[in-house]
Tab-separated table of C-alpha atoms in Angstrom:
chain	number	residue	atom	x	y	z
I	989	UNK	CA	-114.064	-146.866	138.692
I	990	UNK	CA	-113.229	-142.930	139.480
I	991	UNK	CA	-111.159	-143.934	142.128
I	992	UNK	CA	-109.350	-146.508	140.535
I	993	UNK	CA	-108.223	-143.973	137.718
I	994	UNK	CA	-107.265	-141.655	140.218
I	995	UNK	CA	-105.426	-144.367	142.132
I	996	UNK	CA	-102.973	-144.763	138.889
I	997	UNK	CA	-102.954	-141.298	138.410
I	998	UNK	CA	-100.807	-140.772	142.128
I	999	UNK	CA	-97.204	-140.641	141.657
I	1000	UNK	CA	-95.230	-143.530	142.367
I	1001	UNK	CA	-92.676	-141.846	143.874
I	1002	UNK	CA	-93.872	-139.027	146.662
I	1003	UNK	CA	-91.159	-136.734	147.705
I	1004	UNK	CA	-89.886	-137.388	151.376
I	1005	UNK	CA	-89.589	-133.341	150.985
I	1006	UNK	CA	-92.117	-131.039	150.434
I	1007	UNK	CA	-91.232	-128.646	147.072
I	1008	UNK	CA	-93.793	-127.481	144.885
I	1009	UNK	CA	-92.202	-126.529	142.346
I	1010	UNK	CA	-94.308	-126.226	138.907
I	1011	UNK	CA	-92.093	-128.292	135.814
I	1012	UNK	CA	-92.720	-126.589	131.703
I	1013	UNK	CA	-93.518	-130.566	130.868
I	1014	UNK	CA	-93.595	-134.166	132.846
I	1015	UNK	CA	-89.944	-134.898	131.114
I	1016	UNK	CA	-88.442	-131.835	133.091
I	1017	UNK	CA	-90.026	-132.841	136.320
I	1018	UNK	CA	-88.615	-136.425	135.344
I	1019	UNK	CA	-85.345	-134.840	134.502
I	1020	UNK	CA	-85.450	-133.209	138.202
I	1021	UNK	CA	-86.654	-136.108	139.903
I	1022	UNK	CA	-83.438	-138.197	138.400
I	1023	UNK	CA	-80.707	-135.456	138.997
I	1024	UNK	CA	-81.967	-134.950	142.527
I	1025	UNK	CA	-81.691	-138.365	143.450
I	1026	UNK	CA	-78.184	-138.648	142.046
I	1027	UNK	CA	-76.665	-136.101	144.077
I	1028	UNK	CA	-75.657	-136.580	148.025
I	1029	UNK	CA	-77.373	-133.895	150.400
I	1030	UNK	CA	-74.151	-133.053	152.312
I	1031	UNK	CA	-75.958	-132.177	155.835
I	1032	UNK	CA	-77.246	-135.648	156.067
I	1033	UNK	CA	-74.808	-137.563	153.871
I	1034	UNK	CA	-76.553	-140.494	153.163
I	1035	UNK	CA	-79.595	-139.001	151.523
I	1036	UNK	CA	-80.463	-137.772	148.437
I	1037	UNK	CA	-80.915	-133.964	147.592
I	1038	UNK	CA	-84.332	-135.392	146.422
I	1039	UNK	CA	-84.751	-137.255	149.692
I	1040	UNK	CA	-83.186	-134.752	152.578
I	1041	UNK	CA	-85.418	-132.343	154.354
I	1042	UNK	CA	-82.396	-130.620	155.539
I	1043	UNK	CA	-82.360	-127.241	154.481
I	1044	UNK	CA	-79.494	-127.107	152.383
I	1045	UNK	CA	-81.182	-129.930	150.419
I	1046	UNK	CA	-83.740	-127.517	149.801
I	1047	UNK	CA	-82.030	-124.435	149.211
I	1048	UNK	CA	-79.663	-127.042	146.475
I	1049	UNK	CA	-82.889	-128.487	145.125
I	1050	UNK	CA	-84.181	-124.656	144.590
I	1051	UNK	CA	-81.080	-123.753	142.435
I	1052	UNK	CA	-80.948	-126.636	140.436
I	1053	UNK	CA	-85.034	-125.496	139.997
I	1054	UNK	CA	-84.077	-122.224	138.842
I	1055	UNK	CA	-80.919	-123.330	136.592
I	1056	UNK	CA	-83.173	-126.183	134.983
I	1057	UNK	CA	-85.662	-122.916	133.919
I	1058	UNK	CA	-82.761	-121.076	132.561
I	1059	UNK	CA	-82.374	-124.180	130.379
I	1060	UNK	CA	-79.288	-125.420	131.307
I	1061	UNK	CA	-77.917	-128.790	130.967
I	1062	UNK	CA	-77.343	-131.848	133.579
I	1063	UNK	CA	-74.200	-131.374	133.003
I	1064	UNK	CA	-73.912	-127.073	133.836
I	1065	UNK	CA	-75.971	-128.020	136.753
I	1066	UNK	CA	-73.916	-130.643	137.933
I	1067	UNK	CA	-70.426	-128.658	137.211
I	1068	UNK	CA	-72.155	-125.743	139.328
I	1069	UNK	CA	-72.640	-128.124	142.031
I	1070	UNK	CA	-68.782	-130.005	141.825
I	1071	UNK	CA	-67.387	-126.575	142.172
I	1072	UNK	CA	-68.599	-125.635	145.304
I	1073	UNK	CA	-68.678	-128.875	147.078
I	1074	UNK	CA	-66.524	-130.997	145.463
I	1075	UNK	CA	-67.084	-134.459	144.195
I	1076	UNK	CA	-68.438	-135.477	147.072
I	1077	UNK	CA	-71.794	-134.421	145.957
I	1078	UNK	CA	-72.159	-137.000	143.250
I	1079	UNK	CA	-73.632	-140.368	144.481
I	1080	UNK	CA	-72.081	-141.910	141.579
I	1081	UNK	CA	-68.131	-140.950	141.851
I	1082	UNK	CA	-66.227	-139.990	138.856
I	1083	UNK	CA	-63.218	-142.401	137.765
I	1084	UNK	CA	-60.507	-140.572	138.833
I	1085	UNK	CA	-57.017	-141.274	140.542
I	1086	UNK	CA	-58.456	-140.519	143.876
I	1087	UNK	CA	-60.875	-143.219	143.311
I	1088	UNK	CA	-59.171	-145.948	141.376
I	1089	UNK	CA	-58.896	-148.422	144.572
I	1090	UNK	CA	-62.375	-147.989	145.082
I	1091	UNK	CA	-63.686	-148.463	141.205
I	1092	UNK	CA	-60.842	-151.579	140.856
I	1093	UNK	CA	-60.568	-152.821	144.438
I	1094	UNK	CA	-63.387	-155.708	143.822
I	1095	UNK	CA	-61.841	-156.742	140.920
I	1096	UNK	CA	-58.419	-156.735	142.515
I	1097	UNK	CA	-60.557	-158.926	146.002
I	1098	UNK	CA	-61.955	-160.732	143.322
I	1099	UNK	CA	-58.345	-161.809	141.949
I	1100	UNK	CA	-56.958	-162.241	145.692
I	1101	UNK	CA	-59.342	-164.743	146.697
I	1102	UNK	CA	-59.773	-166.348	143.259
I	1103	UNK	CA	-55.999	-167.182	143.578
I	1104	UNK	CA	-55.947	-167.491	147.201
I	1105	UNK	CA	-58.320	-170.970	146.281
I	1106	UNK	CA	-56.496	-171.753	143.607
I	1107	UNK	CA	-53.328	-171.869	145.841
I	1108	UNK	CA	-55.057	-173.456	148.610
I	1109	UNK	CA	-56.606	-176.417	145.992
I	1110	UNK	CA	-53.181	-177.258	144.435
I	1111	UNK	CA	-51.822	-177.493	148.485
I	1112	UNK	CA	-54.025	-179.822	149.204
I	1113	UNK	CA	-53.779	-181.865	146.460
I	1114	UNK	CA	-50.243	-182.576	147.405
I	1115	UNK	CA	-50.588	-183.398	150.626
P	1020	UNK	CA	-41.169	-173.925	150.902
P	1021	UNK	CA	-45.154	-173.601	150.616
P	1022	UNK	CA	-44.988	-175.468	154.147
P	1023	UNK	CA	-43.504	-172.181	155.408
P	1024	UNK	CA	-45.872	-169.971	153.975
P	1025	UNK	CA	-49.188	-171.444	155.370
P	1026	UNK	CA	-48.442	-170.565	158.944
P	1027	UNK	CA	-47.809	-167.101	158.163
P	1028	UNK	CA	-50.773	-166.690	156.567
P	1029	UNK	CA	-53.353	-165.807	159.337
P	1030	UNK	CA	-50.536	-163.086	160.140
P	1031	UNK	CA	-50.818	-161.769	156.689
P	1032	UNK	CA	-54.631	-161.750	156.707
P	1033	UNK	CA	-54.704	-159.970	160.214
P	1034	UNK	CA	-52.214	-157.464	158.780
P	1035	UNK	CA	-54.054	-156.641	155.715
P	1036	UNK	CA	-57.214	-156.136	157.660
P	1037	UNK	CA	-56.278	-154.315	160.215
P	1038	UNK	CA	-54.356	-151.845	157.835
P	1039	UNK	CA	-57.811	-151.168	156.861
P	1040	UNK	CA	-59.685	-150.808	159.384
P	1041	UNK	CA	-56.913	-148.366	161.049
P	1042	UNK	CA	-57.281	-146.289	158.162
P	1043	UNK	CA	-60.720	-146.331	158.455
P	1044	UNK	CA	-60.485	-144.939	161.810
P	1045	UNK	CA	-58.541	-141.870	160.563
P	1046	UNK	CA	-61.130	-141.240	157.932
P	1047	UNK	CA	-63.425	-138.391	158.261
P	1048	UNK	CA	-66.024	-138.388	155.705
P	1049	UNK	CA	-68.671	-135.965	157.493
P	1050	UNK	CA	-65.974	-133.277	156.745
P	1051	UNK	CA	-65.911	-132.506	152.940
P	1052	UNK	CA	-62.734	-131.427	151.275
P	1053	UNK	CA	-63.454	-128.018	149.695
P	1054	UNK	CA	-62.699	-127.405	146.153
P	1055	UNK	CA	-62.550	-123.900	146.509
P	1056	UNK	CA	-58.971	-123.454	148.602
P	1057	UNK	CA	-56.089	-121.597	146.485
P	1058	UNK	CA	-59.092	-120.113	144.484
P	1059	UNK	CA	-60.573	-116.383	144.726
P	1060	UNK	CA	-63.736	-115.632	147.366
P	1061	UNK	CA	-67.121	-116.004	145.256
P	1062	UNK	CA	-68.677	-112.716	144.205
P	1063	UNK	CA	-71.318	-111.712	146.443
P	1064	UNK	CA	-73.232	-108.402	147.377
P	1065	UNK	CA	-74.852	-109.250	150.939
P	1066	UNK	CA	-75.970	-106.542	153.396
P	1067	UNK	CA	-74.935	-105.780	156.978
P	1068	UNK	CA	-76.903	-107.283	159.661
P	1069	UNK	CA	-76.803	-104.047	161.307
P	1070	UNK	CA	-77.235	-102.063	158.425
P	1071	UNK	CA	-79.449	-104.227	156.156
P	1072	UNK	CA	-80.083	-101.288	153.476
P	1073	UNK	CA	-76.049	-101.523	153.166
P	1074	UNK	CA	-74.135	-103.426	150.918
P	1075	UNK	CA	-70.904	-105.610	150.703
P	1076	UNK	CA	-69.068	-107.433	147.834
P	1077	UNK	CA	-66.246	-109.067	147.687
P	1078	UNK	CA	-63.503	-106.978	147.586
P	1079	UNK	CA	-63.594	-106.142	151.318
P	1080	UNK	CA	-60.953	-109.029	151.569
P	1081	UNK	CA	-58.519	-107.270	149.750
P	1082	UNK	CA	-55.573	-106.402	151.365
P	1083	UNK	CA	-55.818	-107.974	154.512
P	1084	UNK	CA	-55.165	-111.482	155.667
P	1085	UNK	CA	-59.403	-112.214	156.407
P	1086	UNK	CA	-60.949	-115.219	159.392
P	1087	UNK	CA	-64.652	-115.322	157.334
P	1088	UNK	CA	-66.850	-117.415	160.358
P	1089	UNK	CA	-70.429	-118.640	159.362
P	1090	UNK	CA	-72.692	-118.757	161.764
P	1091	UNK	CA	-76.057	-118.754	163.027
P	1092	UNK	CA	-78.184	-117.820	166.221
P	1093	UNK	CA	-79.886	-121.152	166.073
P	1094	UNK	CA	-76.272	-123.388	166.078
P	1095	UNK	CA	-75.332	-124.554	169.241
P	1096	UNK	CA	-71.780	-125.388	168.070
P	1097	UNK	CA	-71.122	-121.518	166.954
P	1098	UNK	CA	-72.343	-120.840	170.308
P	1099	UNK	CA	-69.491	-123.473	172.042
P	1100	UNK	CA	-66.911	-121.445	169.757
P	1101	UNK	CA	-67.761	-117.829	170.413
P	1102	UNK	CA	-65.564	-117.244	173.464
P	1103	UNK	CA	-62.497	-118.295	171.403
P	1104	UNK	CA	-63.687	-115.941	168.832
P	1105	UNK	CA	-64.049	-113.225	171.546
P	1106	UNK	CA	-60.767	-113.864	172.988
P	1107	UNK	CA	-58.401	-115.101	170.724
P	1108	UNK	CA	-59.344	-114.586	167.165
P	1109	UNK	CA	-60.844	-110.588	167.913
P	1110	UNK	CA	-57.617	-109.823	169.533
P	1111	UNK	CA	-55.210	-111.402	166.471
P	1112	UNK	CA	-53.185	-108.186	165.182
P	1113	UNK	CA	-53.523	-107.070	161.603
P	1114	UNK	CA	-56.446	-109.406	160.487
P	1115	UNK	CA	-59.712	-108.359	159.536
P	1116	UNK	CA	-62.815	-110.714	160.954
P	1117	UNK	CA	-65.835	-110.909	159.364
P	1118	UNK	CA	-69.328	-113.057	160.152
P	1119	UNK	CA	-71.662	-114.104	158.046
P	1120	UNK	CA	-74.524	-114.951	159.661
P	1121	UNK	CA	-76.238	-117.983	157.818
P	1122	UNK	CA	-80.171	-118.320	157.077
P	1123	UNK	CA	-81.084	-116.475	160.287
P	1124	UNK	CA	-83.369	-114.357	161.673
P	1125	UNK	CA	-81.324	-110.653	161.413
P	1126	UNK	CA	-83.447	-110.180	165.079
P	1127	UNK	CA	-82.766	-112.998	166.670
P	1128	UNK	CA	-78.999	-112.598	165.592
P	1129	UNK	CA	-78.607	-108.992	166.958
P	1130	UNK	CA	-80.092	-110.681	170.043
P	1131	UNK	CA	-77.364	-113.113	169.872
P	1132	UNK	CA	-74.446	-110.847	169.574
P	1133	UNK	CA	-76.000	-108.644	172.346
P	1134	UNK	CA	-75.757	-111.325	174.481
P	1135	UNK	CA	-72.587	-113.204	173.680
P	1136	UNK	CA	-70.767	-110.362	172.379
P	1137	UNK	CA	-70.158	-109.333	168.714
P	1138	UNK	CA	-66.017	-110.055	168.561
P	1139	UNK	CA	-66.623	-109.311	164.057
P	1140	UNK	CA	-65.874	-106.180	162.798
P	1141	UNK	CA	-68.338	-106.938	160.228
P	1142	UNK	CA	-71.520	-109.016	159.884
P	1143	UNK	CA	-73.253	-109.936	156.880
P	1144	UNK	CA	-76.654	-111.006	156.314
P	1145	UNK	CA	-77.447	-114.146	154.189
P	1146	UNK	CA	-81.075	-114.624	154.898
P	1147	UNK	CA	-82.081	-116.807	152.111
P	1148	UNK	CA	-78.268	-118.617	152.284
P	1149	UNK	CA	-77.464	-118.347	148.346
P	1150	UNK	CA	-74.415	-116.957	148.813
P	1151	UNK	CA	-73.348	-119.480	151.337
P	1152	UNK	CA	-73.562	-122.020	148.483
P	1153	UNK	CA	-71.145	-120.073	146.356
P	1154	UNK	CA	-68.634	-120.912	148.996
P	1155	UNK	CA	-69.507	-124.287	149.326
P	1156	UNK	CA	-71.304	-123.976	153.041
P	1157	UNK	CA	-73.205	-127.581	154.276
P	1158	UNK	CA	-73.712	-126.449	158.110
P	1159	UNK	CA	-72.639	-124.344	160.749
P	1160	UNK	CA	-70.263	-123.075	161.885
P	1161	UNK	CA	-67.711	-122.799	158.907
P	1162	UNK	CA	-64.318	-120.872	159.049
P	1163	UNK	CA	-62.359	-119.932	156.520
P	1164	UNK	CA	-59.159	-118.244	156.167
P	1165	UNK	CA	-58.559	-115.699	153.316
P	1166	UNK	CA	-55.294	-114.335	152.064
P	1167	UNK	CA	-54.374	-110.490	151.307
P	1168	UNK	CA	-55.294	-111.266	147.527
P	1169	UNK	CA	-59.117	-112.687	148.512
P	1170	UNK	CA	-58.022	-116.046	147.737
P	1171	UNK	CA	-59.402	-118.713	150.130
P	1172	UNK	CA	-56.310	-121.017	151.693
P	1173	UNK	CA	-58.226	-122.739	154.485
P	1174	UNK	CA	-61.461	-124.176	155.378
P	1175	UNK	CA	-62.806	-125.283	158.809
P	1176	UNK	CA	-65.572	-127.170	159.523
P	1177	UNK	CA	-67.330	-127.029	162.626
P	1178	UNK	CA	-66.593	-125.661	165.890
P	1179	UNK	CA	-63.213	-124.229	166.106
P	1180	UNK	CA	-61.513	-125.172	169.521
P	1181	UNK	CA	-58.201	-123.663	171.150
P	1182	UNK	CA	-56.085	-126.688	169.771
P	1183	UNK	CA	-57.049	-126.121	166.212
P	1184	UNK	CA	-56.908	-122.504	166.690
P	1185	UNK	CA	-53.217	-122.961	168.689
P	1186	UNK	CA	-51.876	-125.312	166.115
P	1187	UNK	CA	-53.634	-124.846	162.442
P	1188	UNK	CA	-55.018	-122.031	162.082
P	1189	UNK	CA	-52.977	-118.666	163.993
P	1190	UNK	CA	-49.537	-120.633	162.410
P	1191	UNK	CA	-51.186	-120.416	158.957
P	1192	UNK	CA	-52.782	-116.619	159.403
P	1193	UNK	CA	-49.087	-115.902	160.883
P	1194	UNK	CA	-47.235	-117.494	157.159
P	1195	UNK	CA	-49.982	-115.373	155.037
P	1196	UNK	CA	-49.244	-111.884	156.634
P	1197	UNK	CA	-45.889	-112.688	155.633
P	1198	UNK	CA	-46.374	-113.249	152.102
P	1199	UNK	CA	-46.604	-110.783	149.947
């Protein structure tokens, strides 16, 4: 029965990396946990900063540790991080010129291929 | 006229696809565009490596036309670079050249230098590698290149080799001297 409770009582997500760092309340270490795993680790650029044992990641994970205890926002953190290394960092990339093909290029495939058929139907039906 | 069309059309998918793809070869996403070039060096304070009880800010790149290469004892690239940095960048007239040597062991680094040579006329220390954030540092080695006004125009990642050097970056410390 002990060991069950305990068993629910594990996190459900253990960190690949190995911080200890001590959170105020269970939202802040949720609030780390989610802006951690929405940034890119730049040394290995398909992780996470939460994921990445590089040790940038944890040198990045560190400041955004001691910036959360200053009590600032997502968003401070986050503009801290876009100045230094661009918006590269973000995993989810802000809607900006540079990156209108790749927010509207599946609607645009989308609209390609839907008329593409429709072009190749009405052929064939003449034929 | 749509009978003249359909032929074509494998052409025009080929086309389309391999416009992609050729762009794709050109991209180079390992090497991040840095949001700090045209803007002022970070403030730092950051000791020598030689001197660790002395301190450095900022304002040593005033005045001069500054090559700022991070580096580490540990990174085999910065290793591959240093005899371009002995020969070629040490000797450049009128610049100054600074190190900073990137979460290292300040030991093992003056071991380095004693061994490959120390072509800075600085060194400084970042043992814990905060300050390497402020200037948006992911790896080594990093170069930038620093006008007479401490603003940072240029940013190159990884090793620097004698075509880059050749090509990019002695043409572009050449146009800074001459500004004003």
């Amino acid at each position: 029965m002990m060991s069950i409770a305990t068993f629910f009582c594990l996190p459900t997500h253990v960190f690949a990396a190995t911080d200890n760092y001590a959170f105020v309340s269970a939202t802040q270490a949720t609030r780390f946990q989610t802006l951690t795993s929405q940034l890119r680790c730049l040394v290995c650029q398909n992780q996470t900063l939460a994921d990445s044992e590089a040790p940038l990641a944890a040198d990045l994970r560190h400041q955004i540790y001691i910036k959360m205890q200053a009590g600032q926002t997502d968003a401070q953190i986050v503009a801290y991080l876009v100045a230094r290394y661009g918006n590269f960092i973000l995993y989810r990339p802000p809607f900006v010129p540079a990156t209108l093909f790749l927010w509207l290029g599946p609607a645009l495939f989308l609209l390609l291929a839907g008329g593409g058929l429709l072009f190749f139907i009405r052929i064939n039906r003449k034929v | 006229m749509l009978k003249h069309i359909r032929p074509l059309l494998p052409l025009v998918i080929f086309v389309f696809i391999a416009v992609f793809l050729w762009k794709g070869l050109r991209l180079a996403p390992a090497e991040v565009p840095s949001p700090l070039i045209g803007k002022p060096v970070p403030a730092f304070s950051l000791p020598s490596l030689f001197n660790l009880q002395q301190n450095y800010d900022q304002k040593i790149f005033n005045g001069e036309v500054s090559v700022f290469n991070v580096w580490s004892s540990t990174c085999s690239a910065c290793a591959a670079e240093h005899d371009l940095l002995m020969d070629s960048v040490a000797h450049t007239q009128h610049i100054a050249f600074y190190g900073l040597d990137y979460r290292d062991d300040t030991e093992a680094a003056k071991a380095w230098l004693k061994h490959y040579g120390n072509p800075y006329h600085l060194v400084l220390a970042d043992v814990s590698g905060d300050a390497a954030i402020d200037w948006g540092v992911y790896g080594t080695p990093e170069t930038f290149i620093i006008d007479k006004h401490a603003h940072i125009r240029y940013r190159q990642i990884g090793a620097i080799d004698r075509d880059t050097w050749q090509h990019v970056l002695l043409p572009l410390i050449e146009q800074l001297q001459h500004e004003q």
